[in-house]
Amino acid sequence: MKTLFTRIRTISPALYYCGLAHLALFVLMIIIAQFDHRQLMGINLWTKPVKFAISIAIYCLTWPLLLQYFPFERLKQRFVNYTVFAMAFEMLAIASQAARGQLSHYNTSGIYNALVFSTMGIVIVSQTLFAMYIGIRFFKVKAVQITPALLWAIRLGIIMAGFFALEGGIMASRLAHTVGAADGGPGIPFFNWSRIAGDLRIAHFMGLHALQIVPLFVVLTGVKNARPVIVFASVYFIMVSLLFVEAMLGRPLF
């Protein structure tokens, strides 16, 4: 693990320290939640910042392992810089709204809250599109340093993660993530995914983590050929798409 973190730091110090900072925030906000018992929609208001902190940490620490095979240095540095800015901005917006006792997402009650929500959307959508562009540019990379299997896993993992990240736009347009009930009803522990209605966050979450899951398939299976990766990614895409359809139909997964 120490070797892995050292490698990540060597490849991209900016993403490495951004990831570590969010890991520290993850721990800090768990501690804060033990003393601040205010609730929003039935859960501790620090639950969402905690979830986003660990998610952003994983995201930032994953990208260097992919970008080490990306030869376009100037484009890579621009992407790294913008990603650090976007993740920091989103975390600041979510945490500051929690501190104010306000929802960060789908909150249009007042000019300031609406401005925070809309600006978050602009920043994160632009970062997602940038990431998908990086995935497309990976199709110009040749399988020299890595196997065809890992190269295809990186390409498909990035594009799938971006595709399902954009599902957030559907939730934003509805100003809700629950279909068939109001947000904030009974949910599973920590994730709070609805147990009584459809929840668009499930497909969003599973799709986002294609960024890690598809390359991990190659690492864990040791496949060298691209075909098994393409099959696995296709099956994964179909499964996550079905989760989205089930949520849109208002059907709970749990």
PDB file of C-alpha atoms in Angstrom:
ATOM      1  CA  MET A   1       0.000   0.000   0.000  1.00  0.00           C
ATOM      2  CA  LYS A   2       2.857   2.376   0.827  1.00  0.00           C
ATOM      3  CA  THR A   3       4.422   1.616  -2.553  1.00  0.00           C
ATOM      4  CA  LEU A   4       1.108   2.312  -4.281  1.00  0.00           C
ATOM      5  CA  PHE A   5       0.699   5.695  -2.587  1.00  0.00           C
ATOM      6  CA  THR A   6       4.307   6.580  -3.401  1.00  0.00           C
ATOM      7  CA  ARG A   7       3.647   5.757  -7.038  1.00  0.00           C
ATOM      8  CA  ILE A   8       0.510   7.905  -7.099  1.00  0.00           C
ATOM      9  CA  ARG A   9       2.414  10.827  -5.559  1.00  0.00           C
ATOM     10  CA  THR A  10       5.188  10.478  -8.145  1.00  0.00           C
ATOM     11  CA  ILE A  11       2.768  10.445 -11.077  1.00  0.00           C
ATOM     12  CA  SER A  12       0.618  13.373  -9.930  1.00  0.00           C
ATOM     13  CA  PRO A  13       1.458  15.203  -6.704  1.00  0.00           C
ATOM     14  CA  ALA A  14      -1.553  17.515  -7.151  1.00  0.00           C
ATOM     15  CA  LEU A  15      -4.105  14.686  -7.309  1.00  0.00           C
ATOM     16  CA  TYR A  16      -2.251  12.794  -4.577  1.00  0.00           C
ATOM     17  CA  TYR A  17      -2.450  15.648  -2.084  1.00  0.00           C
ATOM     18  CA  CYS A  18      -6.003  16.477  -3.123  1.00  0.00           C
ATOM     19  CA  GLY A  19      -6.923  12.861  -2.386  1.00  0.00           C
ATOM     20  CA  LEU A  20      -5.155  12.898   0.989  1.00  0.00           C
ATOM     21  CA  ALA A  21      -6.822  16.184   1.911  1.00  0.00           C
ATOM     22  CA  HIS A  22     -10.231  14.673   1.271  1.00  0.00           C
ATOM     23  CA  LEU A  23      -9.330  11.584   3.289  1.00  0.00           C
ATOM     24  CA  ALA A  24      -8.487  13.933   6.154  1.00  0.00           C
ATOM     25  CA  LEU A  25     -11.788  15.756   5.646  1.00  0.00           C
ATOM     26  CA  PHE A  26     -13.577  12.407   5.674  1.00  0.00           C
ATOM     27  CA  VAL A  27     -12.187  11.659   9.140  1.00  0.00           C
ATOM     28  CA  LEU A  28     -12.703  15.221  10.386  1.00  0.00           C
ATOM     29  CA  MET A  29     -16.341  15.370   9.364  1.00  0.00           C
ATOM     30  CA  ILE A  30     -17.081  11.984  10.928  1.00  0.00           C
ATOM     31  CA  ILE A  31     -15.788  13.487  14.178  1.00  0.00           C
ATOM     32  CA  ILE A  32     -17.837  16.660  13.682  1.00  0.00           C
ATOM     33  CA  ALA A  33     -20.965  14.553  13.128  1.00  0.00           C
ATOM     34  CA  GLN A  34     -20.536  13.058  16.597  1.00  0.00           C
ATOM     35  CA  PHE A  35     -21.020  16.523  18.114  1.00  0.00           C
ATOM     36  CA  ASP A  36     -23.320  18.209  15.613  1.00  0.00           C
ATOM     37  CA  HIS A  37     -26.606  16.300  15.719  1.00  0.00           C
ATOM     38  CA  ARG A  38     -28.603  18.527  13.370  1.00  0.00           C
ATOM     39  CA  GLN A  39     -30.514  16.646  10.709  1.00  0.00           C
ATOM     40  CA  LEU A  40     -31.647  17.229   7.150  1.00  0.00           C
ATOM     41  CA  MET A  41     -34.329  14.985   5.666  1.00  0.00           C
ATOM     42  CA  GLY A  42     -34.029  12.548   8.540  1.00  0.00           C
ATOM     43  CA  ILE A  43     -30.239  12.048   8.564  1.00  0.00           C
ATOM     44  CA  ASN A  44     -27.284  13.848  10.102  1.00  0.00           C
ATOM     45  CA  LEU A  45     -26.462  16.830   7.899  1.00  0.00           C
ATOM     46  CA  TRP A  46     -22.773  15.792   7.777  1.00  0.00           C
ATOM     47  CA  THR A  47     -23.596  12.427   6.168  1.00  0.00           C
ATOM     48  CA  LYS A  48     -23.512  13.803   2.625  1.00  0.00           C
ATOM     49  CA  PRO A  49     -20.198  15.678   3.062  1.00  0.00           C
ATOM     50  CA  VAL A  50     -18.684  12.515   4.578  1.00  0.00           C
ATOM     51  CA  LYS A  51     -19.783  10.426   1.579  1.00  0.00           C
ATOM     52  CA  PHE A  52     -18.532  12.993  -0.925  1.00  0.00           C
ATOM     53  CA  ALA A  53     -15.188  13.343   0.863  1.00  0.00           C
ATOM     54  CA  ILE A  54     -14.374   9.622   0.600  1.00  0.00           C
ATOM     55  CA  SER A  55     -15.721   9.470  -2.953  1.00  0.00           C
ATOM     56  CA  ILE A  56     -13.566  12.409  -4.068  1.00  0.00           C
ATOM     57  CA  ALA A  57     -10.533  10.927  -2.310  1.00  0.00           C
ATOM     58  CA  ILE A  58     -10.926   7.654  -4.217  1.00  0.00           C
ATOM     59  CA  TYR A  59     -11.504   9.532  -7.469  1.00  0.00           C
ATOM     60  CA  CYS A  60      -8.378  11.669  -7.092  1.00  0.00           C
ATOM     61  CA  LEU A  61      -6.198   8.722  -6.088  1.00  0.00           C
ATOM     62  CA  THR A  62      -7.445   6.610  -9.010  1.00  0.00           C
ATOM     63  CA  TRP A  63      -6.707   9.014 -11.831  1.00  0.00           C
ATOM     64  CA  PRO A  64      -2.886   9.054 -11.523  1.00  0.00           C
ATOM     65  CA  LEU A  65      -2.838   5.276 -12.006  1.00  0.00           C
ATOM     66  CA  LEU A  66      -4.652   5.788 -15.318  1.00  0.00           C
ATOM     67  CA  LEU A  67      -2.865   8.961 -16.416  1.00  0.00           C
ATOM     68  CA  GLN A  68       0.558   7.349 -16.133  1.00  0.00           C
ATOM     69  CA  TYR A  69      -0.194   5.782 -19.521  1.00  0.00           C
ATOM     70  CA  PHE A  70      -1.442   9.032 -21.084  1.00  0.00           C
ATOM     71  CA  PRO A  71       1.333  10.561 -23.212  1.00  0.00           C
ATOM     72  CA  PHE A  72      -0.202  13.976 -23.909  1.00  0.00           C
ATOM     73  CA  GLU A  73       1.531  15.884 -21.118  1.00  0.00           C
ATOM     74  CA  ARG A  74       0.068  19.371 -21.615  1.00  0.00           C
ATOM     75  CA  LEU A  75      -3.506  18.059 -21.820  1.00  0.00           C
ATOM     76  CA  LYS A  76      -2.865  15.792 -18.833  1.00  0.00           C
ATOM     77  CA  GLN A  77      -1.670  18.702 -16.688  1.00  0.00           C
ATOM     78  CA  ARG A  78      -4.669  20.822 -17.620  1.00  0.00           C
ATOM     79  CA  PHE A  79      -6.989  17.987 -16.700  1.00  0.00           C
ATOM     80  CA  VAL A  80      -5.228  17.445 -13.368  1.00  0.00           C
ATOM     81  CA  ASN A  81      -5.385  21.141 -12.500  1.00  0.00           C
ATOM     82  CA  TYR A  82      -9.051  21.460 -13.387  1.00  0.00           C
ATOM     83  CA  THR A  83      -9.961  18.250 -11.562  1.00  0.00           C
ATOM     84  CA  VAL A  84      -8.289  19.452  -8.359  1.00  0.00           C
ATOM     85  CA  PHE A  85     -10.154  22.761  -8.644  1.00  0.00           C
ATOM     86  CA  ALA A  86     -13.499  21.082  -9.397  1.00  0.00           C
ATOM     87  CA  MET A  87     -13.257  18.562  -6.556  1.00  0.00           C
ATOM     88  CA  ALA A  88     -12.165  21.195  -4.056  1.00  0.00           C
ATOM     89  CA  PHE A  89     -14.965  23.532  -5.155  1.00  0.00           C
ATOM     90  CA  GLU A  90     -17.600  20.811  -4.861  1.00  0.00           C
ATOM     91  CA  MET A  91     -16.386  19.759  -1.422  1.00  0.00           C
ATOM     92  CA  LEU A  92     -16.320  23.369  -0.216  1.00  0.00           C
ATOM     93  CA  ALA A  93     -19.871  23.934  -1.480  1.00  0.00           C
ATOM     94  CA  ILE A  94     -21.242  20.748   0.101  1.00  0.00           C
ATOM     95  CA  ALA A  95     -19.469  21.184   3.447  1.00  0.00           C
ATOM     96  CA  SER A  96     -20.274  24.896   3.757  1.00  0.00           C
ATOM     97  CA  GLN A  97     -23.947  24.267   3.026  1.00  0.00           C
ATOM     98  CA  ALA A  98     -23.989  21.532   5.669  1.00  0.00           C
ATOM     99  CA  ALA A  99     -22.432  23.928   8.161  1.00  0.00           C
ATOM    100  CA  ARG A 100     -25.219  26.390   7.348  1.00  0.00           C
ATOM    101  CA  GLY A 101     -27.816  23.672   7.894  1.00  0.00           C
ATOM    102  CA  GLN A 102     -28.783  23.760   4.212  1.00  0.00           C
ATOM    103  CA  LEU A 103     -29.071  21.166   1.463  1.00  0.00           C
ATOM    104  CA  SER A 104     -26.347  21.486  -1.154  1.00  0.00           C
ATOM    105  CA  HIS A 105     -28.185  19.614  -3.904  1.00  0.00           C
ATOM    106  CA  TYR A 106     -31.578  20.475  -5.405  1.00  0.00           C
ATOM    107  CA  ASN A 107     -31.777  23.513  -3.137  1.00  0.00           C
ATOM    108  CA  THR A 108     -33.334  26.477  -4.942  1.00  0.00           C
ATOM    109  CA  SER A 109     -34.770  28.161  -1.853  1.00  0.00           C
ATOM    110  CA  GLY A 110     -33.263  31.611  -2.120  1.00  0.00           C
ATOM    111  CA  ILE A 111     -30.739  33.232  -4.444  1.00  0.00           C
ATOM    112  CA  TYR A 112     -27.620  32.049  -2.598  1.00  0.00           C
ATOM    113  CA  ASN A 113     -28.688  28.406  -2.352  1.00  0.00           C
ATOM    114  CA  ALA A 114     -29.742  28.352  -6.004  1.00  0.00           C
ATOM    115  CA  LEU A 115     -26.438  29.945  -7.016  1.00  0.00           C
ATOM    116  CA  VAL A 116     -24.420  27.341  -5.097  1.00  0.00           C
ATOM    117  CA  PHE A 117     -26.415  24.475  -6.616  1.00  0.00           C
ATOM    118  CA  SER A 118     -26.217  25.774 -10.188  1.00  0.00           C
ATOM    119  CA  THR A 119     -22.509  26.644  -9.957  1.00  0.00           C
ATOM    120  CA  MET A 120     -21.737  23.182  -8.599  1.00  0.00           C
ATOM    121  CA  GLY A 121     -23.558  21.730 -11.580  1.00  0.00           C
ATOM    122  CA  ILE A 122     -21.595  23.804 -14.088  1.00  0.00           C
ATOM    123  CA  VAL A 123     -18.246  22.953 -12.507  1.00  0.00           C
ATOM    124  CA  ILE A 124     -18.858  19.215 -12.154  1.00  0.00           C
ATOM    125  CA  VAL A 125     -20.438  18.765 -15.600  1.00  0.00           C
ATOM    126  CA  SER A 126     -17.504  20.536 -17.246  1.00  0.00           C
ATOM    127  CA  GLN A 127     -15.063  18.322 -15.314  1.00  0.00           C
ATOM    128  CA  THR A 128     -17.015  15.215 -16.344  1.00  0.00           C
ATOM    129  CA  LEU A 129     -16.941  16.218 -20.013  1.00  0.00           C
ATOM    130  CA  PHE A 130     -13.205  16.878 -19.706  1.00  0.00           C
ATOM    131  CA  ALA A 131     -12.743  13.396 -18.226  1.00  0.00           C
ATOM    132  CA  MET A 132     -14.728  11.820 -21.059  1.00  0.00           C
ATOM    133  CA  TYR A 133     -12.532  13.686 -23.540  1.00  0.00           C
ATOM    134  CA  ILE A 134      -9.479  12.176 -21.847  1.00  0.00           C
ATOM    135  CA  GLY A 135     -11.130   8.756 -22.277  1.00  0.00           C
ATOM    136  CA  ILE A 136     -11.639   9.445 -25.983  1.00  0.00           C
ATOM    137  CA  ARG A 137      -8.023  10.584 -26.387  1.00  0.00           C
ATOM    138  CA  PHE A 138      -6.948   7.266 -24.838  1.00  0.00           C
ATOM    139  CA  PHE A 139      -8.060   5.691 -28.133  1.00  0.00           C
ATOM    140  CA  LYS A 140      -4.972   7.330 -29.670  1.00  0.00           C
ATOM    141  CA  VAL A 141      -2.729   5.562 -27.151  1.00  0.00           C
ATOM    142  CA  LYS A 142      -1.064   2.360 -28.338  1.00  0.00           C
ATOM    143  CA  ALA A 143      -0.714  -0.788 -26.225  1.00  0.00           C
ATOM    144  CA  VAL A 144       3.043  -0.482 -25.792  1.00  0.00           C
ATOM    145  CA  GLN A 145       3.557   0.103 -22.071  1.00  0.00           C
ATOM    146  CA  ILE A 146       0.453  -1.898 -21.132  1.00  0.00           C
ATOM    147  CA  THR A 147      -1.572  -4.825 -22.394  1.00  0.00           C
ATOM    148  CA  PRO A 148      -4.511  -4.316 -24.772  1.00  0.00           C
ATOM    149  CA  ALA A 149      -6.759  -5.519 -21.939  1.00  0.00           C
ATOM    150  CA  LEU A 150      -5.706  -2.771 -19.533  1.00  0.00           C
ATOM    151  CA  LEU A 151      -5.769  -0.107 -22.222  1.00  0.00           C
ATOM    152  CA  TRP A 152      -9.354  -0.997 -23.157  1.00  0.00           C
ATOM    153  CA  ALA A 153     -10.294  -1.166 -19.473  1.00  0.00           C
ATOM    154  CA  ILE A 154      -9.026   2.388 -18.991  1.00  0.00           C
ATOM    155  CA  ARG A 155     -10.838   3.658 -22.095  1.00  0.00           C
ATOM    156  CA  LEU A 156     -14.159   2.046 -21.257  1.00  0.00           C
ATOM    157  CA  GLY A 157     -13.927   2.705 -17.527  1.00  0.00           C
ATOM    158  CA  ILE A 158     -13.439   6.452 -18.057  1.00  0.00           C
ATOM    159  CA  ILE A 159     -16.191   6.793 -20.648  1.00  0.00           C
ATOM    160  CA  MET A 160     -18.710   4.709 -18.679  1.00  0.00           C
ATOM    161  CA  ALA A 161     -17.975   6.641 -15.491  1.00  0.00           C
ATOM    162  CA  GLY A 162     -18.519   9.912 -17.334  1.00  0.00           C
ATOM    163  CA  PHE A 163     -21.720   8.681 -18.962  1.00  0.00           C
ATOM    164  CA  PHE A 164     -23.324   7.714 -15.668  1.00  0.00           C
ATOM    165  CA  ALA A 165     -21.947  10.807 -13.942  1.00  0.00           C
ATOM    166  CA  LEU A 166     -24.061  12.835 -16.361  1.00  0.00           C
ATOM    167  CA  GLU A 167     -27.100  11.044 -14.932  1.00  0.00           C
ATOM    168  CA  GLY A 168     -26.778  13.670 -12.234  1.00  0.00           C
ATOM    169  CA  GLY A 169     -28.340  16.054 -14.740  1.00  0.00           C
ATOM    170  CA  ILE A 170     -31.546  14.026 -14.641  1.00  0.00           C
ATOM    171  CA  MET A 171     -31.646  14.255 -10.863  1.00  0.00           C
ATOM    172  CA  ALA A 172     -30.938  17.978 -11.050  1.00  0.00           C
ATOM    173  CA  SER A 173     -33.743  18.526 -13.564  1.00  0.00           C
ATOM    174  CA  ARG A 174     -36.138  16.696 -11.231  1.00  0.00           C
ATOM    175  CA  LEU A 175     -34.709  18.406  -8.123  1.00  0.00           C
ATOM    176  CA  ALA A 176     -34.829  14.956  -6.514  1.00  0.00           C
ATOM    177  CA  HIS A 177     -33.109  11.582  -6.620  1.00  0.00           C
ATOM    178  CA  THR A 178     -36.080   9.486  -5.467  1.00  0.00           C
ATOM    179  CA  VAL A 179     -38.751   8.364  -7.934  1.00  0.00           C
ATOM    180  CA  GLY A 180     -42.164   7.471  -6.536  1.00  0.00           C
ATOM    181  CA  ALA A 181     -41.661   9.066  -3.126  1.00  0.00           C
ATOM    182  CA  ALA A 182     -40.212  12.191  -1.582  1.00  0.00           C
ATOM    183  CA  ASP A 183     -36.489  12.371  -0.900  1.00  0.00           C
ATOM    184  CA  GLY A 184     -35.528  11.590   2.674  1.00  0.00           C
ATOM    185  CA  GLY A 185     -37.615   8.472   3.283  1.00  0.00           C
ATOM    186  CA  PRO A 186     -36.388   5.168   4.765  1.00  0.00           C
ATOM    187  CA  GLY A 187     -33.053   4.112   3.304  1.00  0.00           C
ATOM    188  CA  ILE A 188     -30.238   1.621   3.749  1.00  0.00           C
ATOM    189  CA  PRO A 189     -27.469   2.506   6.241  1.00  0.00           C
ATOM    190  CA  PHE A 190     -24.874   5.116   5.244  1.00  0.00           C
ATOM    191  CA  PHE A 191     -25.809   5.293   1.540  1.00  0.00           C
ATOM    192  CA  ASN A 192     -29.442   6.119   2.420  1.00  0.00           C
ATOM    193  CA  TRP A 193     -30.672   4.647  -0.870  1.00  0.00           C
ATOM    194  CA  SER A 194     -34.441   4.386  -0.731  1.00  0.00           C
ATOM    195  CA  ARG A 195     -36.061   1.158   0.475  1.00  0.00           C
ATOM    196  CA  ILE A 196     -39.557   2.215  -0.576  1.00  0.00           C
ATOM    197  CA  ALA A 197     -39.120   3.775  -4.039  1.00  0.00           C
ATOM    198  CA  GLY A 198     -36.758   4.091  -6.979  1.00  0.00           C
ATOM    199  CA  ASP A 199     -33.439   5.805  -6.273  1.00  0.00           C
ATOM    200  CA  LEU A 200     -31.396   7.251  -9.137  1.00  0.00           C
ATOM    201  CA  ARG A 201     -28.290   7.478  -6.966  1.00  0.00           C
ATOM    202  CA  ILE A 202     -27.716   3.712  -7.171  1.00  0.00           C
ATOM    203  CA  ALA A 203     -27.017   3.649 -10.914  1.00  0.00           C
ATOM    204  CA  HIS A 204     -25.135   6.938 -10.551  1.00  0.00           C
ATOM    205  CA  PHE A 205     -22.869   5.416  -7.888  1.00  0.00           C
ATOM    206  CA  MET A 206     -22.290   2.098  -9.664  1.00  0.00           C
ATOM    207  CA  GLY A 207     -21.659   3.835 -12.974  1.00  0.00           C
ATOM    208  CA  LEU A 208     -19.172   6.297 -11.506  1.00  0.00           C
ATOM    209  CA  HIS A 209     -17.134   3.441 -10.078  1.00  0.00           C
ATOM    210  CA  ALA A 210     -16.692   1.837 -13.477  1.00  0.00           C
ATOM    211  CA  LEU A 211     -13.562   3.999 -13.352  1.00  0.00           C
ATOM    212  CA  GLN A 212     -12.135   1.575 -10.775  1.00  0.00           C
ATOM    213  CA  ILE A 213     -14.117  -1.610 -11.396  1.00  0.00           C
ATOM    214  CA  VAL A 214     -13.315  -2.172 -15.081  1.00  0.00           C
ATOM    215  CA  PRO A 215      -9.511  -1.775 -14.683  1.00  0.00           C
ATOM    216  CA  LEU A 216      -9.665  -3.877 -11.499  1.00  0.00           C
ATOM    217  CA  PHE A 217     -11.256  -6.665 -13.542  1.00  0.00           C
ATOM    218  CA  VAL A 218      -8.054  -6.796 -15.597  1.00  0.00           C
ATOM    219  CA  VAL A 219      -5.767  -6.605 -12.568  1.00  0.00           C
ATOM    220  CA  LEU A 220      -7.596  -9.343 -10.661  1.00  0.00           C
ATOM    221  CA  THR A 221      -8.129 -11.738 -13.594  1.00  0.00           C
ATOM    222  CA  GLY A 222      -4.804 -11.151 -15.313  1.00  0.00           C
ATOM    223  CA  VAL A 223      -6.384 -11.172 -18.790  1.00  0.00           C
ATOM    224  CA  LYS A 224      -4.229  -9.794 -21.596  1.00  0.00           C
ATOM    225  CA  ASN A 225      -6.636  -9.763 -24.521  1.00  0.00           C
ATOM    226  CA  ALA A 226      -9.110  -6.922 -25.052  1.00  0.00           C
ATOM    227  CA  ARG A 227     -12.134  -9.111 -25.814  1.00  0.00           C
ATOM    228  CA  PRO A 228     -12.915 -10.265 -22.222  1.00  0.00           C
ATOM    229  CA  VAL A 229     -12.662  -6.654 -21.055  1.00  0.00           C
ATOM    230  CA  ILE A 230     -15.078  -5.420 -23.699  1.00  0.00           C
ATOM    231  CA  VAL A 231     -17.521  -8.196 -22.771  1.00  0.00           C
ATOM    232  CA  PHE A 232     -17.217  -7.447 -19.054  1.00  0.00           C
ATOM    233  CA  ALA A 233     -17.657  -3.700 -19.590  1.00  0.00           C
ATOM    234  CA  SER A 234     -20.682  -4.300 -21.818  1.00  0.00           C
ATOM    235  CA  VAL A 235     -22.347  -6.520 -19.230  1.00  0.00           C
ATOM    236  CA  TYR A 236     -21.550  -4.005 -16.508  1.00  0.00           C
ATOM    237  CA  PHE A 237     -23.010  -1.181 -18.601  1.00  0.00           C
ATOM    238  CA  ILE A 238     -26.226  -3.147 -19.186  1.00  0.00           C
ATOM    239  CA  MET A 239     -26.556  -3.990 -15.476  1.00  0.00           C
ATOM    240  CA  VAL A 240     -26.116  -0.366 -14.394  1.00  0.00           C
ATOM    241  CA  SER A 241     -28.524   0.765 -17.104  1.00  0.00           C
ATOM    242  CA  LEU A 242     -31.108  -1.661 -15.736  1.00  0.00           C
ATOM    243  CA  LEU A 243     -30.600  -0.155 -12.277  1.00  0.00           C
ATOM    244  CA  PHE A 244     -31.378   3.233 -13.814  1.00  0.00           C
ATOM    245  CA  VAL A 245     -34.511   1.919 -15.541  1.00  0.00           C
ATOM    246  CA  GLU A 246     -35.726   0.268 -12.333  1.00  0.00           C
ATOM    247  CA  ALA A 247     -35.234   3.526 -10.451  1.00  0.00           C
ATOM    248  CA  MET A 248     -37.085   5.532 -13.096  1.00  0.00           C
ATOM    249  CA  LEU A 249     -39.979   3.093 -12.762  1.00  0.00           C
ATOM    250  CA  GLY A 250     -40.079   3.862  -9.033  1.00  0.00           C
ATOM    251  CA  ARG A 251     -39.035   0.374  -7.942  1.00  0.00           C
ATOM    252  CA  PRO A 252     -36.804   0.029  -4.871  1.00  0.00           C
ATOM    253  CA  LEU A 253     -33.729  -2.176  -5.188  1.00  0.00           C
ATOM    254  CA  PHE A 254     -33.709  -3.200  -1.530  1.00  0.00           C
TER     255      PHE A 254
END
